[in-house]
Amino acid sequence: MTRILITAAAGCILTAGIGYLLLPVLRALKAGQSIREIGPTWHNGKAGTPMMGGLMFVFGTILCLVGNFPAMSDDSPFYVLALALCFGLIGFLDDFTKVKFHRNLGLTTLQKAMLQMAVSALFLYAMYRSGFMDTHLYIPFVNVSFRLHPIVYIFFAMFVMVGTDNAVNLTDGVDGLCASVTLPVMVFFTAAAAAMGKYDLALLPAALAGGLVAYLFYNWHPAKVFMGDTGSLFLGGVVCAMAFALEMPLILILVGFVYVCEAMSDILQVSYFKATHGKRLFKMAPIHHHFEMCGWKEEKIVLVFAGVTAAMCVLAWFGIAGLVS
């Protein structure tokens, strides 16, 4: 447990230091964010804010794991990190396209989805072949699990992983929101892994939790830097990979409740708009923009959404009591 706490502290310190060095570089490269015209008008003042700030906690997490490598006996954290890095690389390509061509849209939805599915399939195959994961599906609260056919499990897992990654990405629309919501999720996975005796696996979310604390000093409203798709897709990768590495993917419904709401609000908005020929279910989607349009300040949205996530993580802990007792 001491090593986990030290790793979290190291993640915070390293991310803070990397941010101090990286921010001037991003400004010099003019890696600024373009603002979508259909977004809230008051977001126009954010135009030019450096993005790709997610590199801060990406590198901080990598350094923490590398530093712990000599004392580690379990390779599973590196499988999780590999998936997250691949998702982060997809995000980096998206961000780079936006910066290079000075536009808000980078890779197409289809391009990102195809890349995410390919990466997810490789991760699942590697984890299964290495014996770090089987095809049992654990049901929270009732403490039962059942085995799915490997092919069925892979398609289910790919759907969940790609959906989770994109849902986390949608959450990154208000200063500090994605990092603040993901922080309690990382604390949950750290505690769950440690309680299950998977101490090496607990190091990754611990390092990232510390990194997110430091990152929020740069990203709290008014943000000095945005994480970009580089950061949000990396975070989504860690969230879904940890759930599968701990063999509790259904727990994402609880710990990722805000992510689910963000994604569902977007899907419902588009579906309702098409079905009613132009009417809207929400003032704006994803749902954090709806609350903005209702007059909520960004800080209030962040605190409420993070608080809801923390409460759902506590509830999820009771849901996995059979695994951690």
Short mmCIF file of C-alpha atoms in Angstrom, two decimals:
data_model
loop_
_atom_site.label_atom_id
_atom_site.label_comp_id
_atom_site.label_asym_id
_atom_site.label_seq_id
_atom_site.Cartn_x
_atom_site.Cartn_y
_atom_site.Cartn_z
CA MET A 1 0.00 0.00 0.00
CA THR A 2 2.89 2.35 0.74
CA ARG A 3 4.24 1.84 -2.77
CA ILE A 4 0.82 2.72 -4.21
CA LEU A 5 0.67 5.97 -2.24
CA ILE A 6 4.24 6.88 -3.21
CA THR A 7 3.38 6.19 -6.85
CA ALA A 8 0.35 8.48 -6.65
CA ALA A 9 2.50 11.24 -5.15
CA ALA A 10 5.15 10.68 -7.83
CA GLY A 11 2.48 10.88 -10.53
CA CYS A 12 1.37 14.24 -9.17
CA ILE A 13 4.89 15.67 -8.92
CA LEU A 14 6.02 14.37 -12.31
CA THR A 15 2.89 15.62 -14.08
CA ALA A 16 3.25 19.04 -12.48
CA GLY A 17 6.88 19.23 -13.61
CA ILE A 18 6.12 18.00 -17.11
CA GLY A 19 3.30 20.53 -17.37
CA TYR A 20 5.64 23.34 -16.36
CA LEU A 21 8.00 22.38 -19.19
CA LEU A 22 5.37 21.41 -21.76
CA LEU A 23 3.03 24.40 -21.61
CA PRO A 24 5.52 26.93 -23.08
CA VAL A 25 6.32 24.44 -25.85
CA LEU A 26 2.64 24.04 -26.79
CA ARG A 27 2.24 27.82 -26.82
CA ALA A 28 5.32 28.24 -29.01
CA LEU A 29 4.02 25.61 -31.43
CA LYS A 30 0.68 27.44 -31.50
CA ALA A 31 -1.11 24.18 -30.76
CA GLY A 32 -4.29 26.08 -29.98
CA GLN A 33 -7.88 24.84 -29.88
CA SER A 34 -10.37 25.96 -32.52
CA ILE A 35 -13.90 26.47 -31.18
CA ARG A 36 -16.93 25.00 -32.92
CA GLU A 37 -19.41 27.61 -34.12
CA ILE A 38 -22.36 25.56 -32.84
CA GLY A 39 -21.01 25.56 -29.28
CA PRO A 40 -21.89 28.04 -26.51
CA THR A 41 -20.94 31.54 -27.67
CA TRP A 42 -19.01 32.26 -24.46
CA HIS A 43 -16.62 29.43 -25.38
CA ASN A 44 -15.25 31.63 -28.17
CA GLY A 45 -12.93 33.19 -25.61
CA LYS A 46 -11.22 29.80 -25.25
CA ALA A 47 -10.00 29.87 -28.86
CA GLY A 48 -6.23 29.55 -29.04
CA THR A 49 -5.88 27.80 -25.67
CA PRO A 50 -3.15 25.16 -26.11
CA MET A 51 -4.36 21.58 -26.40
CA MET A 52 -2.58 18.22 -26.18
CA GLY A 53 -2.11 19.00 -22.48
CA GLY A 54 -3.01 15.38 -21.83
CA LEU A 55 0.61 14.60 -22.64
CA MET A 56 1.36 15.82 -19.10
CA PHE A 57 -0.35 12.93 -17.32
CA VAL A 58 0.41 10.47 -20.13
CA PHE A 59 4.16 10.91 -19.65
CA GLY A 60 3.77 11.15 -15.88
CA THR A 61 2.00 7.78 -15.80
CA ILE A 62 4.58 6.17 -18.08
CA LEU A 63 7.47 7.35 -15.92
CA CYS A 64 5.79 6.06 -12.76
CA LEU A 65 5.28 2.59 -14.22
CA VAL A 66 8.80 2.45 -15.62
CA GLY A 67 10.16 3.48 -12.21
CA ASN A 68 8.22 0.66 -10.55
CA PHE A 69 9.15 -1.95 -13.15
CA PRO A 70 12.08 -3.55 -11.25
CA ALA A 71 9.79 -4.37 -8.31
CA MET A 72 6.83 -5.58 -10.39
CA SER A 73 5.95 -9.24 -10.92
CA ASP A 74 2.77 -8.70 -12.93
CA ASP A 75 2.81 -7.51 -16.55
CA SER A 76 -0.90 -6.67 -16.74
CA PRO A 77 -0.40 -2.93 -15.99
CA PHE A 78 1.66 -2.67 -19.16
CA TYR A 79 -1.13 -4.24 -21.21
CA VAL A 80 -3.49 -1.61 -19.80
CA LEU A 81 -0.95 1.12 -20.50
CA ALA A 82 -0.40 -0.17 -24.05
CA LEU A 83 -4.12 0.04 -24.85
CA ALA A 84 -4.39 3.52 -23.33
CA LEU A 85 -1.34 4.72 -25.26
CA CYS A 86 -2.77 3.39 -28.52
CA PHE A 87 -6.05 5.18 -27.85
CA GLY A 88 -4.06 8.27 -26.89
CA LEU A 89 -2.13 8.03 -30.16
CA ILE A 90 -5.42 8.04 -32.06
CA GLY A 91 -6.31 11.18 -30.12
CA PHE A 92 -2.91 12.70 -30.90
CA LEU A 93 -3.48 12.13 -34.62
CA ASP A 94 -6.86 13.82 -34.25
CA ASP A 95 -5.36 16.78 -32.38
CA PHE A 96 -2.46 17.08 -34.83
CA THR A 97 -4.90 17.21 -37.74
CA LYS A 98 -6.85 19.99 -36.04
CA VAL A 99 -3.71 22.03 -35.36
CA LYS A 100 -2.16 21.50 -38.78
CA PHE A 101 -5.28 22.44 -40.72
CA HIS A 102 -6.61 24.98 -38.19
CA ARG A 103 -10.02 23.37 -37.80
CA ASN A 104 -12.10 21.91 -34.98
CA LEU A 105 -12.68 18.51 -36.58
CA GLY A 106 -9.77 16.09 -37.02
CA LEU A 107 -10.18 12.42 -37.87
CA THR A 108 -13.61 11.33 -39.04
CA THR A 109 -15.87 9.36 -36.71
CA LEU A 110 -15.45 6.27 -38.88
CA GLN A 111 -11.65 6.56 -38.91
CA LYS A 112 -11.51 6.82 -35.13
CA ALA A 113 -13.97 3.98 -34.60
CA MET A 114 -12.09 1.62 -36.91
CA LEU A 115 -8.78 2.36 -35.19
CA GLN A 116 -10.33 1.95 -31.75
CA MET A 117 -11.90 -1.39 -32.67
CA ALA A 118 -8.60 -2.69 -34.02
CA VAL A 119 -6.73 -1.64 -30.88
CA SER A 120 -9.44 -3.11 -28.62
CA ALA A 121 -9.33 -6.44 -30.43
CA LEU A 122 -5.54 -6.66 -30.07
CA PHE A 123 -5.72 -5.80 -26.36
CA LEU A 124 -8.39 -8.40 -25.66
CA TYR A 125 -6.52 -11.07 -27.56
CA ALA A 126 -3.25 -10.28 -25.74
CA MET A 127 -4.89 -10.26 -22.30
CA TYR A 128 -6.76 -13.50 -22.97
CA ARG A 129 -3.72 -15.32 -24.36
CA SER A 130 -1.56 -14.14 -21.46
CA GLY A 131 -4.02 -15.46 -18.89
CA PHE A 132 -4.75 -12.04 -17.37
CA MET A 133 -8.42 -12.17 -18.35
CA ASP A 134 -11.06 -14.80 -19.02
CA THR A 135 -14.54 -14.57 -20.51
CA HIS A 136 -16.49 -14.55 -17.24
CA LEU A 137 -18.94 -11.68 -16.82
CA TYR A 138 -19.28 -10.58 -13.19
CA ILE A 139 -22.66 -9.21 -12.08
CA PRO A 140 -22.28 -6.55 -9.35
CA PHE A 141 -24.32 -6.75 -6.13
CA VAL A 142 -25.54 -10.32 -6.71
CA ASN A 143 -21.96 -11.65 -6.66
CA VAL A 144 -22.40 -14.11 -9.49
CA SER A 145 -20.62 -14.52 -12.80
CA PHE A 146 -21.17 -16.57 -15.91
CA ARG A 147 -18.97 -17.48 -18.84
CA LEU A 148 -19.64 -16.10 -22.31
CA HIS A 149 -18.53 -17.73 -25.51
CA PRO A 150 -15.14 -16.18 -26.41
CA ILE A 151 -16.43 -14.72 -29.70
CA VAL A 152 -19.49 -13.23 -28.00
CA TYR A 153 -17.30 -11.83 -25.22
CA ILE A 154 -14.88 -10.21 -27.68
CA PHE A 155 -17.67 -8.43 -29.57
CA PHE A 156 -19.28 -7.35 -26.30
CA ALA A 157 -15.94 -6.12 -24.98
CA MET A 158 -15.09 -4.22 -28.18
CA PHE A 159 -18.46 -2.47 -28.06
CA VAL A 160 -17.97 -1.50 -24.41
CA MET A 161 -14.37 -0.35 -24.89
CA VAL A 162 -15.01 1.80 -27.96
CA GLY A 163 -18.18 3.19 -26.42
CA THR A 164 -16.46 4.00 -23.13
CA ASP A 165 -13.51 5.66 -24.82
CA ASN A 166 -15.75 7.93 -26.87
CA ALA A 167 -18.01 8.66 -23.90
CA VAL A 168 -14.99 9.86 -21.88
CA ASN A 169 -14.00 11.97 -24.87
CA LEU A 170 -17.44 13.62 -24.92
CA THR A 171 -17.01 14.58 -21.26
CA ASP A 172 -14.08 16.84 -22.12
CA GLY A 173 -16.15 19.91 -22.97
CA VAL A 174 -15.87 22.11 -19.88
CA ASP A 175 -12.72 23.26 -18.08
CA GLY A 176 -11.66 20.61 -15.58
CA LEU A 177 -14.64 18.32 -16.21
CA CYS A 178 -13.07 15.21 -17.72
CA ALA A 179 -10.15 15.17 -15.27
CA SER A 180 -12.39 15.81 -12.24
CA VAL A 181 -14.83 13.07 -13.21
CA THR A 182 -12.09 10.56 -14.02
CA LEU A 183 -10.16 11.19 -10.77
CA PRO A 184 -12.60 9.31 -8.46
CA VAL A 185 -12.84 6.53 -11.07
CA MET A 186 -9.06 6.06 -10.85
CA VAL A 187 -9.23 6.06 -7.04
CA PHE A 188 -11.92 3.36 -7.24
CA PHE A 189 -9.85 1.15 -9.56
CA THR A 190 -6.77 1.66 -7.38
CA ALA A 191 -8.65 0.57 -4.27
CA ALA A 192 -10.35 -2.34 -6.06
CA ALA A 193 -7.10 -3.68 -7.52
CA ALA A 194 -5.34 -3.41 -4.14
CA ALA A 195 -8.23 -5.09 -2.31
CA MET A 196 -8.10 -7.96 -4.81
CA GLY A 197 -4.38 -8.40 -4.17
CA LYS A 198 -3.39 -7.02 -7.58
CA TYR A 199 -0.99 -4.46 -6.19
CA ASP A 200 1.06 -4.03 -9.36
CA LEU A 201 -2.10 -3.33 -11.37
CA ALA A 202 -3.15 -0.74 -8.77
CA LEU A 203 -0.04 1.31 -9.53
CA LEU A 204 -1.29 2.54 -12.91
CA PRO A 205 -4.57 4.15 -11.78
CA ALA A 206 -2.77 5.44 -8.68
CA ALA A 207 -0.15 7.19 -10.81
CA LEU A 208 -2.84 8.58 -13.09
CA ALA A 209 -4.94 9.79 -10.15
CA GLY A 210 -1.95 11.75 -8.88
CA GLY A 211 -1.32 13.05 -12.37
CA LEU A 212 -4.89 14.28 -12.73
CA VAL A 213 -4.63 16.23 -9.48
CA ALA A 214 -1.61 18.08 -10.88
CA TYR A 215 -3.22 18.50 -14.29
CA LEU A 216 -6.24 20.22 -12.75
CA PHE A 217 -3.98 23.07 -11.62
CA TYR A 218 -3.50 23.80 -15.33
CA ASN A 219 -6.99 22.90 -16.52
CA TRP A 220 -9.26 24.39 -13.84
CA HIS A 221 -11.41 27.28 -15.10
CA PRO A 222 -10.14 29.40 -16.74
CA ALA A 223 -8.03 26.66 -18.32
CA LYS A 224 -4.44 27.34 -19.31
CA VAL A 225 -4.40 24.17 -21.41
CA PHE A 226 -6.81 21.54 -22.73
CA MET A 227 -6.08 17.80 -22.63
CA GLY A 228 -7.31 17.39 -26.19
CA ASP A 229 -8.29 14.04 -27.65
CA THR A 230 -4.75 12.94 -26.79
CA GLY A 231 -5.65 13.08 -23.13
CA SER A 232 -9.34 12.17 -23.17
CA LEU A 233 -8.91 9.06 -25.33
CA PHE A 234 -5.96 7.99 -23.16
CA LEU A 235 -8.14 8.37 -20.07
CA GLY A 236 -10.93 6.42 -21.73
CA GLY A 237 -8.45 3.69 -22.55
CA VAL A 238 -7.33 3.39 -18.93
CA VAL A 239 -10.93 3.39 -17.66
CA CYS A 240 -12.15 0.57 -19.90
CA ALA A 241 -8.92 -1.45 -19.79
CA MET A 242 -8.88 -1.41 -15.97
CA ALA A 243 -12.48 -2.61 -15.88
CA PHE A 244 -11.65 -5.56 -18.10
CA ALA A 245 -8.30 -6.28 -16.44
CA LEU A 246 -10.15 -6.55 -13.11
CA GLU A 247 -12.84 -8.62 -14.86
CA MET A 248 -15.68 -6.28 -13.86
CA PRO A 249 -16.73 -4.46 -17.07
CA LEU A 250 -20.35 -4.01 -15.94
CA ILE A 251 -19.12 -1.82 -13.09
CA LEU A 252 -18.55 0.85 -15.75
CA ILE A 253 -22.29 1.52 -15.66
CA LEU A 254 -21.84 2.80 -12.10
CA VAL A 255 -18.37 4.36 -11.95
CA GLY A 256 -18.84 5.70 -15.47
CA PHE A 257 -22.36 6.98 -14.84
CA VAL A 258 -21.48 10.50 -15.97
CA TYR A 259 -19.81 9.15 -19.11
CA VAL A 260 -22.96 7.15 -19.87
CA CYS A 261 -25.14 10.24 -19.38
CA GLU A 262 -22.91 12.30 -21.65
CA ALA A 263 -23.02 9.70 -24.43
CA MET A 264 -26.74 8.96 -24.09
CA SER A 265 -27.65 12.65 -24.12
CA ASP A 266 -25.76 13.05 -27.38
CA ILE A 267 -27.39 9.98 -28.94
CA LEU A 268 -30.87 10.99 -27.76
CA GLN A 269 -30.41 14.55 -28.99
CA VAL A 270 -29.44 13.45 -32.49
CA SER A 271 -32.18 10.79 -32.66
CA TYR A 272 -34.87 13.18 -31.40
CA PHE A 273 -33.69 15.92 -33.75
CA LYS A 274 -34.02 13.60 -36.76
CA ALA A 275 -37.32 12.07 -35.63
CA THR A 276 -38.99 15.45 -35.02
CA HIS A 277 -37.40 17.21 -38.00
CA GLY A 278 -35.49 19.82 -36.06
CA LYS A 279 -36.74 19.80 -32.46
CA ARG A 280 -34.28 19.37 -29.59
CA LEU A 281 -34.61 17.27 -26.46
CA PHE A 282 -31.89 19.25 -24.64
CA LYS A 283 -30.85 22.86 -25.09
CA MET A 284 -27.50 21.49 -26.23
CA ALA A 285 -25.71 18.15 -26.07
CA PRO A 286 -23.69 16.56 -24.55
CA ILE A 287 -25.55 17.21 -21.34
CA HIS A 288 -22.90 19.40 -19.67
CA HIS A 289 -23.63 22.00 -22.38
CA HIS A 290 -27.35 21.76 -21.52
CA PHE A 291 -26.55 22.81 -17.97
CA GLU A 292 -24.32 25.60 -19.30
CA MET A 293 -27.24 26.87 -21.36
CA CYS A 294 -29.38 26.71 -18.21
CA GLY A 295 -27.01 29.18 -16.57
CA TRP A 296 -24.73 26.88 -14.57
CA LYS A 297 -21.15 28.08 -14.25
CA GLU A 298 -18.44 25.72 -15.42
CA GLU A 299 -17.13 25.25 -11.88
CA LYS A 300 -20.59 24.19 -10.65
CA ILE A 301 -20.96 21.65 -13.46
CA VAL A 302 -17.55 20.17 -12.65
CA LEU A 303 -18.20 19.92 -8.91
CA VAL A 304 -21.67 18.39 -9.34
CA PHE A 305 -20.59 15.88 -11.99
CA ALA A 306 -17.48 14.90 -10.01
CA GLY A 307 -19.56 14.59 -6.84
CA VAL A 308 -22.07 12.33 -8.59
CA THR A 309 -19.20 10.19 -9.88
CA ALA A 310 -17.66 9.90 -6.42
CA ALA A 311 -21.03 8.83 -4.98
CA MET A 312 -21.48 6.25 -7.73
CA CYS A 313 -17.98 4.91 -7.04
CA VAL A 314 -18.92 4.40 -3.39
CA LEU A 315 -22.06 2.57 -4.52
CA ALA A 316 -19.97 0.48 -6.93
CA TRP A 317 -17.69 -0.53 -4.06
CA PHE A 318 -20.64 -2.20 -2.35
CA GLY A 319 -21.48 -3.79 -5.69
CA ILE A 320 -18.13 -5.60 -5.86
CA ALA A 321 -18.06 -6.60 -2.18
CA GLY A 322 -17.93 -10.24 -3.19
CA LEU A 323 -14.68 -9.67 -5.08
CA VAL A 324 -12.84 -7.50 -2.57
CA SER A 325 -13.94 -9.07 0.74
#
